[in-house]
């Protein structure tokens, strides 16, 4: 195992890109800017290493990055309705960066801040520790927050992200990583034929602005029932209102049953690649690139709709305004901890 380091010059900034390499040759490349995962080389059923995430050809495009490719997201991943909340009767107002609402932590957020990165290696894994201090009322969020994110890669082709945070004031926090997976290898095809299994019997209903209505729906008899596996394209062709509000696909929070060890399994038949997700988080936003802008210059090709699958394991921002949703409240001095492992292997 080893860690390689490259210096990347982008306009007046100097970034570092770290590449974690395991004994199988699997690699994960990560920038200190936004903690962005730029490239993941994983083997197909014949052992051929190819890239399985969406990333830009030119690093400078990460400065804008409208789709948040590969980035850490925070303080709150997802949408905060009307960009406001109250703590003990005191109102807090956040920047409105999507209509009337607040999306993915605001700007600058975790996704476009340069993190302090320390590489490490032990007998089991290679990894990076990323830290960031977010000041009280930065983007309107209360509390000085200290965040630590750890990325590790081991020889079982397991890539783990651990998130830790502590704030000196009661606040809201739910971070995630916004990688777009595509197991075909080097973006050969879109993800409509990816077969997805989710350990989830409930999902969160959205309104036309993708804001949770406050209702939790049962997946029974809908194309949201991924318990026994289903191709992503079922959501593209469906006339079900929830798929239509998401622009013909999925952009929904699924609540895990946590009946199984594996919360999500994604398979791509042609390459034989399989991605297994194991997490301690209460749910996942599954976003299928329904609104991915076309024509972005990516490493292997130009972007098209449905090119990547985001599995954003996290709590639900709807918990700020509604009871009964997986909470993102964090008390003063309480330790925030979240862990998600992505395992890359193959099927026959
Ligand atoms: C996901 C979605 C959003 C948005 C963003 C880039 O998290 O929930 O709708 O398009 O990614």
mmCIF file of N, CA and C and ligand atoms in Angstrom, residues 66-68 79 98 103-104 178 180 210 251 285 287 291 312, ligand 1:
data_model
loop_
_atom_site.group_PDB
_atom_site.id
_atom_site.type_symbol
_atom_site.label_atom_id
_atom_site.label_comp_id
_atom_site.label_asym_id
_atom_site.label_seq_id
_atom_site.Cartn_x
_atom_site.Cartn_y
_atom_site.Cartn_z
ATOM 1 N N UNK A 66 -21.105 22.497 -10.264
ATOM 2 C CA UNK A 66 -22.539 22.631 -9.957
ATOM 3 C C UNK A 66 -23.181 21.358 -9.412
ATOM 4 N N UNK A 67 -22.610 20.206 -9.760
ATOM 5 C CA UNK A 67 -23.171 18.934 -9.284
ATOM 6 C C UNK A 67 -22.522 18.420 -8.012
ATOM 7 N N UNK A 68 -21.600 19.200 -7.434
ATOM 8 C CA UNK A 68 -20.889 18.795 -6.207
ATOM 9 C C UNK A 68 -20.159 17.455 -6.386
ATOM 10 N N UNK A 79 -31.553 19.915 1.561
ATOM 11 C CA UNK A 79 -32.231 21.221 1.546
ATOM 12 C C UNK A 79 -32.821 21.570 2.901
ATOM 13 N N UNK A 98 -30.895 28.126 -3.332
ATOM 14 C CA UNK A 98 -31.725 27.415 -4.309
ATOM 15 C C UNK A 98 -33.165 27.868 -4.127
ATOM 16 N N UNK A 103 -29.298 24.959 0.216
ATOM 17 C CA UNK A 103 -28.863 23.637 -0.263
ATOM 18 C C UNK A 103 -27.388 23.371 0.063
ATOM 19 N N UNK A 104 -27.116 22.149 0.568
ATOM 20 C CA UNK A 104 -25.756 21.617 0.704
ATOM 21 C C UNK A 104 -24.782 22.550 1.431
ATOM 22 N N UNK A 178 -20.530 13.403 -1.845
ATOM 23 C CA UNK A 178 -21.389 13.514 -3.014
ATOM 24 C C UNK A 178 -20.756 12.907 -4.271
ATOM 25 N N UNK A 180 -20.485 10.529 -7.500
ATOM 26 C CA UNK A 180 -21.401 9.942 -8.483
ATOM 27 C C UNK A 180 -20.760 8.649 -8.963
ATOM 28 N N UNK A 210 -38.690 19.945 -4.375
ATOM 29 C CA UNK A 210 -37.839 18.909 -3.771
ATOM 30 C C UNK A 210 -37.697 19.072 -2.259
ATOM 31 N N UNK A 251 -34.498 11.313 -6.426
ATOM 32 C CA UNK A 251 -33.738 12.326 -5.696
ATOM 33 C C UNK A 251 -34.327 12.353 -4.286
ATOM 34 N N UNK A 285 -29.825 9.648 0.678
ATOM 35 C CA UNK A 285 -30.427 10.314 -0.470
ATOM 36 C C UNK A 285 -29.876 9.613 -1.697
ATOM 37 N N UNK A 287 -29.685 9.903 -5.460
ATOM 38 C CA UNK A 287 -29.869 10.871 -6.547
ATOM 39 C C UNK A 287 -29.274 10.266 -7.808
ATOM 40 N N UNK A 291 -30.794 15.814 -12.942
ATOM 41 C CA UNK A 291 -30.602 17.223 -13.296
ATOM 42 C C UNK A 291 -29.137 17.549 -13.578
ATOM 43 N N UNK A 312 -25.992 9.306 -0.852
ATOM 44 C CA UNK A 312 -25.597 10.265 0.173
ATOM 45 C C UNK A 312 -26.142 9.815 1.529
HETATM 46 C C1 LIG B 1 -28.337 15.992 -4.801
HETATM 47 C C2 LIG B 1 -29.758 16.360 -4.993
HETATM 48 C C3 LIG B 1 -30.048 17.685 -5.462
HETATM 49 C C4 LIG B 1 -29.020 18.409 -6.274
HETATM 50 C C5 LIG B 1 -27.606 18.016 -5.930
HETATM 51 C C6 LIG B 1 -26.569 18.447 -6.891
HETATM 52 O O1 LIG B 1 -27.949 15.933 -3.475
HETATM 53 O O2 LIG B 1 -30.550 16.093 -3.857
HETATM 54 O O3 LIG B 1 -31.301 17.741 -6.086
HETATM 55 O O4 LIG B 1 -29.261 18.322 -7.616
HETATM 56 O O5 LIG B 1 -27.435 16.704 -5.611
#
